[in-house]
Amino acid sequence: MARVLTGIQSSGRPHLGNILGAIIPAIMLSKDVQNEAFFFIADLHSFITIKDPKQLIENTKATAAAWLAFGLDTQKNTFYRQSKIPEVCELTWYLNCITPFPMLANAHSFKDKSEKLADVNAGLFIYPVLMASDIIGYNADFVPVGKDQKQHLEMTRDIAISFNHMYGNTFVVPEPIIDERVMTIPGTDGQKMSKSYGNTIDIFLPDKKLRKVIMSIVTDSTRIEAPKNPDADNVFSIYKVLASETKISEMHSKYLAGNYGYGDAKQELFELILRRFQNEREAFNYYISNQQELEKRLQEGEEKARVVIREVLLRVREKLKF
Ligand code: ADP
Ligand code: TRP
């Protein structure tokens, strides 16, 4: 059995882009009988940017509820909060001390973020080392990530290989799984949907609020009667990633025929989201209002995960004679 592991930052409530681009594909991987998945909420990483504990907890709960709502099987797999297993911080220290400073200083993500963020803290700098500990601390074989995480995975491999070289075989050297085919889901303004652009669709919002978000999708000012170009419109491009072939071609024809307004298309998109995600919306609300159930599922995962990292740490301490 291969161990597939990935971390999910709790930087906000998951949106349609996260769901279609990350949550659904990862849950599919976890269902493969050949795989056993370790999925965790990277709340220690989120603390680098989110300093309000209340907000961090809310985000963590919403993120966990979304994964459970989309059917993550927590019996077969291991689902946990990174911060509840502080052993990962001990491992991070050992790895810090064998990680060359220039490797971290030259990381794209550090260079990029340290120019943009007002708060450039030491956590941001050692981010990739904590990520390496997340992975090699749990003997991961495969790590599904987005393209933006490629360099972090290379660093993880470098760190594992150099530790194994210095102290003898200790860590499993993981392989990244980077699916280049995952489409980029557009946001309400047509750019990539992202929390940082404020253009997200939160499918878990109550009906009225969700409808308001859908109605705010940016369109041009072509009059209702006039024919419209579906391929240049944001409502249609979001509809396309969710609807069936038949429904897509029906809407395509309506745009071309005229007498069909953007408001009509938005209403259809809204109803489609309600229908398509009805079960997940209900399950999400269930977990949000049954915190004990959510907590129980996470704690069970944390017990399983703790056993694994403790065993790895024993190996490391033995090698280092601590
Ligand atoms: P955000 O840009 O909203 O902060 P993250 O960077 O936290 O999102 O992404 C979390 C996961 O969701 C990553 O695996 C990323 O590839 C995926 N993801 C985020 N936005 C999109 C999108 N618009 N389309 C497809 N996948 C996305
Ligand atoms: N850095 C990842 C991201 O921003 C989140 C993450 C933290 C992670 N630790 C990890 C991903 C370990 C995979 C494995 O998306």
mmCIF file of C-alpha atoms and ligand atoms in Angstrom:
data_model
loop_
_atom_site.group_PDB
_atom_site.id
_atom_site.type_symbol
_atom_site.label_atom_id
_atom_site.label_comp_id
_atom_site.label_asym_id
_atom_site.label_seq_id
_atom_site.Cartn_x
_atom_site.Cartn_y
_atom_site.Cartn_z
ATOM 1 C CA MET A 1 0.000 0.000 0.000
ATOM 2 C CA ALA A 2 1.320 3.427 -0.890
ATOM 3 C CA ARG A 3 0.989 6.288 1.546
ATOM 4 C CA VAL A 4 -0.359 9.419 -0.127
ATOM 5 C CA LEU A 5 -0.045 12.539 2.013
ATOM 6 C CA THR A 6 -1.017 16.152 1.540
ATOM 7 C CA GLY A 7 -1.486 19.277 3.628
ATOM 8 C CA ILE A 8 -4.238 21.828 3.251
ATOM 9 C CA GLN A 9 -3.726 25.345 4.542
ATOM 10 C CA SER A 10 -6.528 26.724 6.696
ATOM 11 C CA SER A 11 -6.265 30.184 5.233
ATOM 12 C CA GLY A 12 -10.037 30.598 4.754
ATOM 13 C CA ARG A 13 -13.205 28.735 3.839
ATOM 14 C CA PRO A 14 -12.657 26.410 0.874
ATOM 15 C CA HIS A 15 -14.103 27.761 -2.388
ATOM 16 C CA LEU A 16 -15.235 26.169 -5.651
ATOM 17 C CA GLY A 17 -11.659 26.320 -7.042
ATOM 18 C CA ASN A 18 -10.220 24.473 -4.021
ATOM 19 C CA ILE A 19 -13.039 21.930 -4.193
ATOM 20 C CA LEU A 20 -12.734 21.066 -7.883
ATOM 21 C CA GLY A 21 -8.950 21.547 -8.082
ATOM 22 C CA ALA A 22 -7.842 19.894 -4.836
ATOM 23 C CA ILE A 23 -10.473 18.343 -2.541
ATOM 24 C CA ILE A 24 -12.335 16.135 -5.053
ATOM 25 C CA PRO A 25 -9.163 14.815 -6.813
ATOM 26 C CA ALA A 26 -7.449 14.074 -3.473
ATOM 27 C CA ILE A 27 -10.483 12.211 -2.144
ATOM 28 C CA MET A 28 -10.527 10.161 -5.371
ATOM 29 C CA LEU A 29 -6.883 9.193 -4.755
ATOM 30 C CA SER A 30 -7.739 8.202 -1.187
ATOM 31 C CA LYS A 31 -10.470 5.858 -2.472
ATOM 32 C CA ASP A 32 -8.011 3.814 -4.524
ATOM 33 C CA VAL A 33 -7.592 0.465 -2.748
ATOM 34 C CA GLN A 34 -3.835 0.617 -3.345
ATOM 35 C CA ASN A 35 -3.572 3.860 -1.367
ATOM 36 C CA GLU A 36 -3.803 4.946 2.208
ATOM 37 C CA ALA A 37 -4.125 8.694 2.598
ATOM 38 C CA PHE A 38 -2.809 11.070 5.247
ATOM 39 C CA PHE A 39 -4.569 14.422 4.833
ATOM 40 C CA PHE A 40 -3.961 17.167 7.340
ATOM 41 C CA ILE A 41 -4.839 20.779 7.975
ATOM 42 C CA ALA A 42 -1.631 22.798 7.932
ATOM 43 C CA ASP A 43 -2.646 25.232 10.662
ATOM 44 C CA LEU A 44 0.956 25.806 11.820
ATOM 45 C CA HIS A 45 1.730 26.996 8.305
ATOM 46 C CA SER A 46 -1.374 29.198 8.345
ATOM 47 C CA PHE A 47 -0.164 30.879 11.564
ATOM 48 C CA ILE A 48 2.644 32.426 9.485
ATOM 49 C CA THR A 49 0.047 34.788 8.015
ATOM 50 C CA ILE A 50 -3.069 34.556 10.233
ATOM 51 C CA LYS A 51 -2.416 35.863 13.725
ATOM 52 C CA ASP A 52 -5.957 35.834 15.137
ATOM 53 C CA PRO A 53 -6.543 32.495 16.949
ATOM 54 C CA LYS A 54 -10.328 32.773 16.565
ATOM 55 C CA GLN A 55 -10.069 33.197 12.830
ATOM 56 C CA LEU A 56 -7.586 30.359 12.579
ATOM 57 C CA ILE A 57 -9.926 28.009 14.456
ATOM 58 C CA GLU A 58 -12.923 29.018 12.339
ATOM 59 C CA ASN A 59 -10.946 28.386 9.143
ATOM 60 C CA THR A 60 -9.712 25.046 10.430
ATOM 61 C CA LYS A 61 -13.258 23.918 11.256
ATOM 62 C CA ALA A 62 -14.626 25.029 7.896
ATOM 63 C CA THR A 63 -11.766 23.302 6.071
ATOM 64 C CA ALA A 64 -12.273 20.071 8.015
ATOM 65 C CA ALA A 65 -16.063 20.207 7.504
ATOM 66 C CA ALA A 66 -15.557 20.653 3.743
ATOM 67 C CA TRP A 67 -13.303 17.575 3.460
ATOM 68 C CA LEU A 68 -15.735 15.468 5.453
ATOM 69 C CA ALA A 69 -18.695 16.820 3.475
ATOM 70 C CA PHE A 70 -17.038 15.679 0.244
ATOM 71 C CA GLY A 71 -16.819 12.153 1.599
ATOM 72 C CA LEU A 72 -13.338 11.676 3.026
ATOM 73 C CA ASP A 73 -13.399 8.294 4.747
ATOM 74 C CA THR A 74 -11.678 8.870 8.080
ATOM 75 C CA GLN A 75 -11.756 5.166 9.006
ATOM 76 C CA LYS A 76 -9.616 4.105 6.077
ATOM 77 C CA ASN A 77 -7.515 7.282 6.014
ATOM 78 C CA THR A 78 -5.863 9.556 8.537
ATOM 79 C CA PHE A 79 -7.212 13.109 8.846
ATOM 80 C CA TYR A 80 -5.670 15.463 11.397
ATOM 81 C CA ARG A 81 -4.586 18.943 12.439
ATOM 82 C CA GLN A 82 -0.856 19.539 12.063
ATOM 83 C CA SER A 83 -0.689 21.567 15.305
ATOM 84 C CA LYS A 84 -2.102 18.736 17.446
ATOM 85 C CA ILE A 85 1.019 16.668 16.811
ATOM 86 C CA PRO A 86 3.823 18.964 17.973
ATOM 87 C CA GLU A 87 6.390 16.232 17.327
ATOM 88 C CA VAL A 88 6.558 17.736 13.843
ATOM 89 C CA CYS A 89 8.178 20.843 15.371
ATOM 90 C CA GLU A 90 10.919 18.779 16.996
ATOM 91 C CA LEU A 91 11.656 17.130 13.672
ATOM 92 C CA THR A 92 11.663 20.565 12.009
ATOM 93 C CA TRP A 93 14.445 21.655 14.348
ATOM 94 C CA TYR A 94 16.693 18.729 13.442
ATOM 95 C CA LEU A 95 16.040 19.322 9.754
ATOM 96 C CA ASN A 96 16.646 23.087 10.124
ATOM 97 C CA CYS A 97 20.132 22.324 11.319
ATOM 98 C CA ILE A 98 21.018 20.339 8.212
ATOM 99 C CA THR A 99 19.332 22.696 5.729
ATOM 100 C CA PRO A 100 21.660 25.160 3.986
ATOM 101 C CA PHE A 101 20.624 28.809 4.444
ATOM 102 C CA PRO A 102 20.933 29.660 0.707
ATOM 103 C CA MET A 103 18.504 26.883 -0.230
ATOM 104 C CA LEU A 104 15.784 28.633 1.794
ATOM 105 C CA ALA A 105 16.858 32.157 0.849
ATOM 106 C CA ASN A 106 16.581 31.302 -2.859
ATOM 107 C CA ALA A 107 13.175 29.617 -2.689
ATOM 108 C CA HIS A 108 10.735 31.232 -5.199
ATOM 109 C CA SER A 109 7.898 31.249 -2.727
ATOM 110 C CA PHE A 110 9.980 32.975 -0.007
ATOM 111 C CA LYS A 111 11.323 35.574 -2.428
ATOM 112 C CA ASP A 112 7.869 36.255 -3.794
ATOM 113 C CA LYS A 113 6.063 36.411 -0.442
ATOM 114 C CA SER A 114 8.766 38.374 1.367
ATOM 115 C CA GLU A 115 8.355 41.130 -1.223
ATOM 116 C CA LYS A 116 4.567 41.190 -0.939
ATOM 117 C CA LEU A 117 3.842 40.593 2.741
ATOM 118 C CA ALA A 118 4.124 43.241 5.439
ATOM 119 C CA ASP A 119 4.956 40.605 8.073
ATOM 120 C CA VAL A 120 8.108 38.777 6.962
ATOM 121 C CA ASN A 121 8.748 36.474 9.916
ATOM 122 C CA ALA A 122 11.161 33.600 10.508
ATOM 123 C CA GLY A 123 8.287 31.137 10.066
ATOM 124 C CA LEU A 124 7.914 32.266 6.471
ATOM 125 C CA PHE A 125 11.593 31.559 5.952
ATOM 126 C CA ILE A 126 11.571 28.026 7.374
ATOM 127 C CA TYR A 127 8.167 27.182 5.866
ATOM 128 C CA PRO A 128 9.724 24.559 3.514
ATOM 129 C CA VAL A 129 11.474 22.787 6.407
ATOM 130 C CA LEU A 130 8.218 22.426 8.344
ATOM 131 C CA MET A 131 6.695 21.124 5.128
ATOM 132 C CA ALA A 132 9.530 18.602 4.725
ATOM 133 C CA SER A 133 8.869 17.402 8.306
ATOM 134 C CA ASP A 134 5.147 17.087 7.538
ATOM 135 C CA ILE A 135 6.041 14.722 4.739
ATOM 136 C CA ILE A 136 9.035 12.670 5.844
ATOM 137 C CA GLY A 137 7.820 12.568 9.448
ATOM 138 C CA TYR A 138 4.926 10.413 8.257
ATOM 139 C CA ASN A 139 6.792 8.149 5.790
ATOM 140 C CA ALA A 140 4.873 9.515 2.793
ATOM 141 C CA ASP A 141 5.494 7.820 -0.551
ATOM 142 C CA PHE A 142 3.500 10.229 -2.736
ATOM 143 C CA VAL A 143 2.533 13.860 -2.270
ATOM 144 C CA PRO A 144 -0.183 15.310 -4.527
ATOM 145 C CA VAL A 145 0.291 19.085 -4.786
ATOM 146 C CA GLY A 146 -0.337 22.016 -7.121
ATOM 147 C CA LYS A 147 2.377 23.217 -9.527
ATOM 148 C CA ASP A 148 3.247 26.070 -7.148
ATOM 149 C CA GLN A 149 4.528 23.521 -4.583
ATOM 150 C CA LYS A 150 6.983 21.795 -6.915
ATOM 151 C CA GLN A 151 10.062 23.482 -5.482
ATOM 152 C CA HIS A 152 8.990 22.721 -1.914
ATOM 153 C CA LEU A 153 8.844 19.036 -2.828
ATOM 154 C CA GLU A 154 12.305 19.201 -4.376
ATOM 155 C CA MET A 155 13.627 20.699 -1.134
ATOM 156 C CA THR A 156 11.902 17.963 0.877
ATOM 157 C CA ARG A 157 13.617 15.335 -1.235
ATOM 158 C CA ASP A 158 16.999 17.096 -0.922
ATOM 159 C CA ILE A 159 16.637 17.306 2.848
ATOM 160 C CA ALA A 160 15.628 13.626 3.181
ATOM 161 C CA ILE A 161 18.413 12.464 0.870
ATOM 162 C CA SER A 162 21.096 14.476 2.647
ATOM 163 C CA PHE A 163 19.973 13.282 6.111
ATOM 164 C CA ASN A 164 19.980 9.668 4.866
ATOM 165 C CA HIS A 165 23.425 10.267 3.426
ATOM 166 C CA MET A 166 24.839 11.767 6.626
ATOM 167 C CA TYR A 167 23.263 9.407 9.182
ATOM 168 C CA GLY A 168 22.260 6.293 7.257
ATOM 169 C CA ASN A 169 18.893 5.370 5.838
ATOM 170 C CA THR A 170 16.227 7.031 8.002
ATOM 171 C CA PHE A 171 13.563 8.658 5.827
ATOM 172 C CA VAL A 172 11.392 7.556 2.924
ATOM 173 C CA VAL A 173 12.196 9.874 -0.009
ATOM 174 C CA PRO A 174 8.792 11.030 -1.326
ATOM 175 C CA GLU A 175 7.656 11.529 -4.935
ATOM 176 C CA PRO A 176 5.457 14.488 -5.865
ATOM 177 C CA ILE A 177 2.267 13.936 -7.872
ATOM 178 C CA ILE A 178 1.651 17.075 -9.898
ATOM 179 C CA ASP A 179 -1.369 16.847 -12.133
ATOM 180 C CA GLU A 180 -0.796 19.320 -14.944
ATOM 181 C CA ARG A 181 -4.294 18.650 -16.287
ATOM 182 C CA VAL A 182 -6.168 20.089 -13.319
ATOM 183 C CA MET A 183 -8.027 23.025 -14.755
ATOM 184 C CA THR A 184 -7.899 26.465 -13.310
ATOM 185 C CA ILE A 185 -11.372 27.383 -12.158
ATOM 186 C CA PRO A 186 -12.187 31.005 -12.984
ATOM 187 C CA GLY A 187 -13.523 33.343 -10.304
ATOM 188 C CA THR A 188 -16.384 35.853 -10.392
ATOM 189 C CA ASP A 189 -14.167 38.343 -12.251
ATOM 190 C CA GLY A 190 -12.733 35.866 -14.776
ATOM 191 C CA GLN A 191 -9.254 35.650 -13.176
ATOM 192 C CA LYS A 192 -8.144 32.409 -11.430
ATOM 193 C CA MET A 193 -10.475 31.897 -8.465
ATOM 194 C CA SER A 194 -8.403 32.647 -5.358
ATOM 195 C CA LYS A 195 -8.898 33.900 -1.816
ATOM 196 C CA SER A 196 -6.231 36.487 -2.514
ATOM 197 C CA TYR A 197 -8.261 38.025 -5.376
ATOM 198 C CA GLY A 198 -11.568 38.219 -3.485
ATOM 199 C CA ASN A 199 -13.353 36.543 -6.425
ATOM 200 C CA THR A 200 -14.357 33.240 -4.854
ATOM 201 C CA ILE A 201 -17.607 31.287 -4.837
ATOM 202 C CA ASP A 202 -18.214 29.735 -1.418
ATOM 203 C CA ILE A 203 -20.685 26.945 -2.204
ATOM 204 C CA PHE A 204 -21.434 26.464 1.488
ATOM 205 C CA LEU A 205 -23.021 29.904 1.941
ATOM 206 C CA PRO A 206 -26.731 30.054 2.821
ATOM 207 C CA ASP A 207 -28.947 30.250 -0.332
ATOM 208 C CA LYS A 208 -29.526 33.994 -0.273
ATOM 209 C CA LYS A 209 -25.878 34.906 0.191
ATOM 210 C CA LEU A 210 -24.761 32.376 -2.398
ATOM 211 C CA ARG A 211 -27.246 33.823 -4.914
ATOM 212 C CA LYS A 212 -25.860 37.304 -4.230
ATOM 213 C CA VAL A 213 -22.328 36.095 -5.015
ATOM 214 C CA ILE A 214 -23.478 34.438 -8.249
ATOM 215 C CA MET A 215 -25.355 37.596 -9.255
ATOM 216 C CA SER A 216 -22.131 39.581 -8.717
ATOM 217 C CA ILE A 217 -20.255 37.688 -11.476
ATOM 218 C CA VAL A 218 -18.820 40.293 -13.826
ATOM 219 C CA THR A 219 -20.446 40.431 -17.290
ATOM 220 C CA ASP A 220 -20.468 42.976 -20.121
ATOM 221 C CA SER A 221 -23.404 45.278 -20.839
ATOM 222 C CA THR A 222 -24.915 43.577 -23.900
ATOM 223 C CA ARG A 223 -28.703 44.099 -23.823
ATOM 224 C CA ILE A 224 -31.060 41.180 -23.089
ATOM 225 C CA GLU A 225 -32.411 40.934 -26.675
ATOM 226 C CA ALA A 226 -28.967 40.817 -28.310
ATOM 227 C CA PRO A 227 -27.099 37.554 -29.040
ATOM 228 C CA LYS A 228 -24.087 37.019 -26.768
ATOM 229 C CA ASN A 229 -20.751 35.281 -27.083
ATOM 230 C CA PRO A 230 -20.731 32.484 -24.459
ATOM 231 C CA ASP A 231 -17.002 31.930 -24.834
ATOM 232 C CA ALA A 232 -16.213 35.456 -23.695
ATOM 233 C CA ASP A 233 -18.467 35.337 -20.629
ATOM 234 C CA ASN A 234 -17.590 34.533 -17.009
ATOM 235 C CA VAL A 235 -20.978 33.046 -16.077
ATOM 236 C CA PHE A 236 -20.781 30.550 -18.931
ATOM 237 C CA SER A 237 -17.166 29.638 -18.159
ATOM 238 C CA ILE A 238 -18.089 28.713 -14.569
ATOM 239 C CA TYR A 239 -21.274 26.914 -15.696
ATOM 240 C CA LYS A 240 -19.150 24.856 -18.088
ATOM 241 C CA VAL A 241 -17.070 23.281 -15.317
ATOM 242 C CA LEU A 242 -20.171 22.078 -13.461
ATOM 243 C CA ALA A 243 -22.936 21.245 -15.935
ATOM 244 C CA SER A 244 -23.542 18.147 -18.090
ATOM 245 C CA GLU A 245 -22.662 18.219 -21.815
ATOM 246 C CA THR A 246 -26.334 18.574 -22.764
ATOM 247 C CA LYS A 247 -26.935 21.460 -20.387
ATOM 248 C CA ILE A 248 -23.770 23.207 -21.560
ATOM 249 C CA SER A 249 -24.799 23.036 -25.185
ATOM 250 C CA GLU A 250 -28.324 24.214 -24.296
ATOM 251 C CA MET A 251 -26.960 27.289 -22.559
ATOM 252 C CA HIS A 252 -24.517 27.874 -25.409
ATOM 253 C CA SER A 253 -27.420 28.010 -27.881
ATOM 254 C CA LYS A 254 -29.431 30.344 -25.642
ATOM 255 C CA TYR A 255 -26.552 32.839 -25.573
ATOM 256 C CA LEU A 256 -26.287 32.788 -29.370
ATOM 257 C CA ALA A 257 -30.041 33.087 -29.911
ATOM 258 C CA GLY A 258 -30.518 36.312 -27.938
ATOM 259 C CA ASN A 259 -33.432 37.211 -25.636
ATOM 260 C CA TYR A 260 -31.506 35.505 -22.875
ATOM 261 C CA GLY A 261 -29.938 37.769 -20.268
ATOM 262 C CA TYR A 262 -26.873 37.298 -18.080
ATOM 263 C CA GLY A 263 -29.288 37.377 -15.129
ATOM 264 C CA ASP A 264 -31.026 34.285 -16.560
ATOM 265 C CA ALA A 265 -27.711 32.481 -16.956
ATOM 266 C CA LYS A 266 -26.725 33.418 -13.397
ATOM 267 C CA GLN A 267 -30.015 32.066 -12.049
ATOM 268 C CA GLU A 268 -29.376 28.755 -13.869
ATOM 269 C CA LEU A 269 -25.846 28.595 -12.483
ATOM 270 C CA PHE A 270 -27.150 29.279 -8.973
ATOM 271 C CA GLU A 271 -29.751 26.513 -9.234
ATOM 272 C CA LEU A 272 -27.176 24.114 -10.630
ATOM 273 C CA ILE A 273 -24.826 24.722 -7.680
ATOM 274 C CA LEU A 274 -27.681 24.147 -5.217
ATOM 275 C CA ARG A 275 -28.654 20.883 -6.945
ATOM 276 C CA ARG A 276 -25.188 19.556 -7.617
ATOM 277 C CA PHE A 277 -23.884 20.207 -4.096
ATOM 278 C CA GLN A 278 -27.082 19.660 -2.127
ATOM 279 C CA ASN A 279 -25.707 16.705 -0.146
ATOM 280 C CA GLU A 280 -22.348 18.333 0.517
ATOM 281 C CA ARG A 281 -23.994 21.579 1.648
ATOM 282 C CA GLU A 282 -26.137 19.632 4.097
ATOM 283 C CA ALA A 283 -23.191 17.597 5.370
ATOM 284 C CA PHE A 284 -21.077 20.758 5.772
ATOM 285 C CA ASN A 285 -23.783 22.395 7.890
ATOM 286 C CA TYR A 286 -24.114 19.209 9.907
ATOM 287 C CA TYR A 287 -20.411 19.244 10.847
ATOM 288 C CA ILE A 288 -20.379 22.981 11.511
ATOM 289 C CA SER A 289 -23.282 22.636 13.927
ATOM 290 C CA ASN A 290 -22.057 19.329 15.412
ATOM 291 C CA GLN A 291 -18.601 20.381 16.500
ATOM 292 C CA GLN A 292 -18.261 17.336 18.738
ATOM 293 C CA GLU A 293 -18.535 14.990 15.774
ATOM 294 C CA LEU A 294 -15.965 17.050 13.858
ATOM 295 C CA GLU A 295 -13.642 17.062 16.855
ATOM 296 C CA LYS A 296 -14.045 13.306 17.356
ATOM 297 C CA ARG A 297 -13.112 12.533 13.754
ATOM 298 C CA LEU A 298 -10.031 14.752 13.940
ATOM 299 C CA GLN A 299 -8.906 13.384 17.297
ATOM 300 C CA GLU A 300 -9.135 9.828 15.997
ATOM 301 C CA GLY A 301 -6.907 10.814 13.077
ATOM 302 C CA GLU A 302 -4.492 12.577 15.394
ATOM 303 C CA GLU A 303 -4.055 9.437 17.469
ATOM 304 C CA LYS A 304 -3.192 7.423 14.377
ATOM 305 C CA ALA A 305 -0.827 10.057 12.992
ATOM 306 C CA ARG A 306 0.979 10.529 16.315
ATOM 307 C CA VAL A 307 1.979 6.866 16.423
ATOM 308 C CA VAL A 308 3.679 7.166 13.038
ATOM 309 C CA ILE A 309 5.697 10.326 13.665
ATOM 310 C CA ARG A 310 6.782 9.142 17.117
ATOM 311 C CA GLU A 311 8.254 6.043 15.581
ATOM 312 C CA VAL A 312 10.098 8.121 12.952
ATOM 313 C CA LEU A 313 11.378 10.516 15.628
ATOM 314 C CA LEU A 314 12.729 7.624 17.677
ATOM 315 C CA ARG A 315 14.711 6.578 14.639
ATOM 316 C CA VAL A 316 16.013 10.110 14.171
ATOM 317 C CA ARG A 317 16.967 10.582 17.824
ATOM 318 C CA GLU A 318 18.789 7.276 17.764
ATOM 319 C CA LYS A 319 20.783 8.376 14.737
ATOM 320 C CA LEU A 320 21.578 11.760 16.295
ATOM 321 C CA LYS A 321 22.272 10.279 19.772
ATOM 322 C CA PHE A 322 19.906 12.730 21.446
HETATM 323 P P1 ADP B 1 -6.139 30.220 -2.823
HETATM 324 O O1 ADP B 1 -5.525 30.673 -4.144
HETATM 325 O O2 ADP B 1 -7.592 30.484 -2.787
HETATM 326 O O3 ADP B 1 -5.403 30.775 -1.615
HETATM 327 P P2 ADP B 1 -4.736 27.790 -2.236
HETATM 328 O O4 ADP B 1 -3.480 28.343 -2.812
HETATM 329 O O5 ADP B 1 -4.851 27.668 -0.744
HETATM 330 O O6 ADP B 1 -5.974 28.647 -2.785
HETATM 331 O O7 ADP B 1 -5.013 26.398 -2.924
HETATM 332 C C1 ADP B 1 -5.368 25.208 -2.254
HETATM 333 C C2 ADP B 1 -5.537 24.122 -3.292
HETATM 334 O O8 ADP B 1 -6.619 24.435 -4.194
HETATM 335 C C3 ADP B 1 -4.303 23.939 -4.181
HETATM 336 O O9 ADP B 1 -4.133 22.555 -4.441
HETATM 337 C C4 ADP B 1 -4.640 24.657 -5.478
HETATM 338 O O10 ADP B 1 -3.974 24.102 -6.582
HETATM 339 C C5 ADP B 1 -6.167 24.461 -5.553
HETATM 340 N N1 ADP B 1 -6.797 25.635 -6.214
HETATM 341 C C6 ADP B 1 -6.867 26.878 -5.716
HETATM 342 N N2 ADP B 1 -7.500 27.717 -6.560
HETATM 343 C C7 ADP B 1 -7.838 26.974 -7.645
HETATM 344 C C8 ADP B 1 -8.511 27.262 -8.889
HETATM 345 N N3 ADP B 1 -8.978 28.477 -9.156
HETATM 346 N N4 ADP B 1 -8.661 26.261 -9.767
HETATM 347 C C9 ADP B 1 -8.203 25.007 -9.494
HETATM 348 N N5 ADP B 1 -7.562 24.667 -8.356
HETATM 349 C C10 ADP B 1 -7.381 25.628 -7.432
HETATM 350 N N1 TRP B 2 2.459 24.328 1.384
HETATM 351 C C1 TRP B 2 1.232 23.656 1.014
HETATM 352 C C2 TRP B 2 0.312 24.660 0.301
HETATM 353 O O1 TRP B 2 0.395 25.845 0.515
HETATM 354 C C3 TRP B 2 0.535 23.100 2.245
HETATM 355 C C4 TRP B 2 1.355 22.046 2.900
HETATM 356 C C5 TRP B 2 1.957 22.112 4.128
HETATM 357 C C6 TRP B 2 1.662 20.760 2.380
HETATM 358 N N2 TRP B 2 2.583 20.966 4.410
HETATM 359 C C7 TRP B 2 2.450 20.113 3.363
HETATM 360 C C8 TRP B 2 1.336 20.134 1.180
HETATM 361 C C9 TRP B 2 2.930 18.815 3.149
HETATM 362 C C10 TRP B 2 1.811 18.836 0.983
HETATM 363 C C11 TRP B 2 2.590 18.184 1.963
HETATM 364 O O2 TRP B 2 -0.569 24.228 -0.453
#
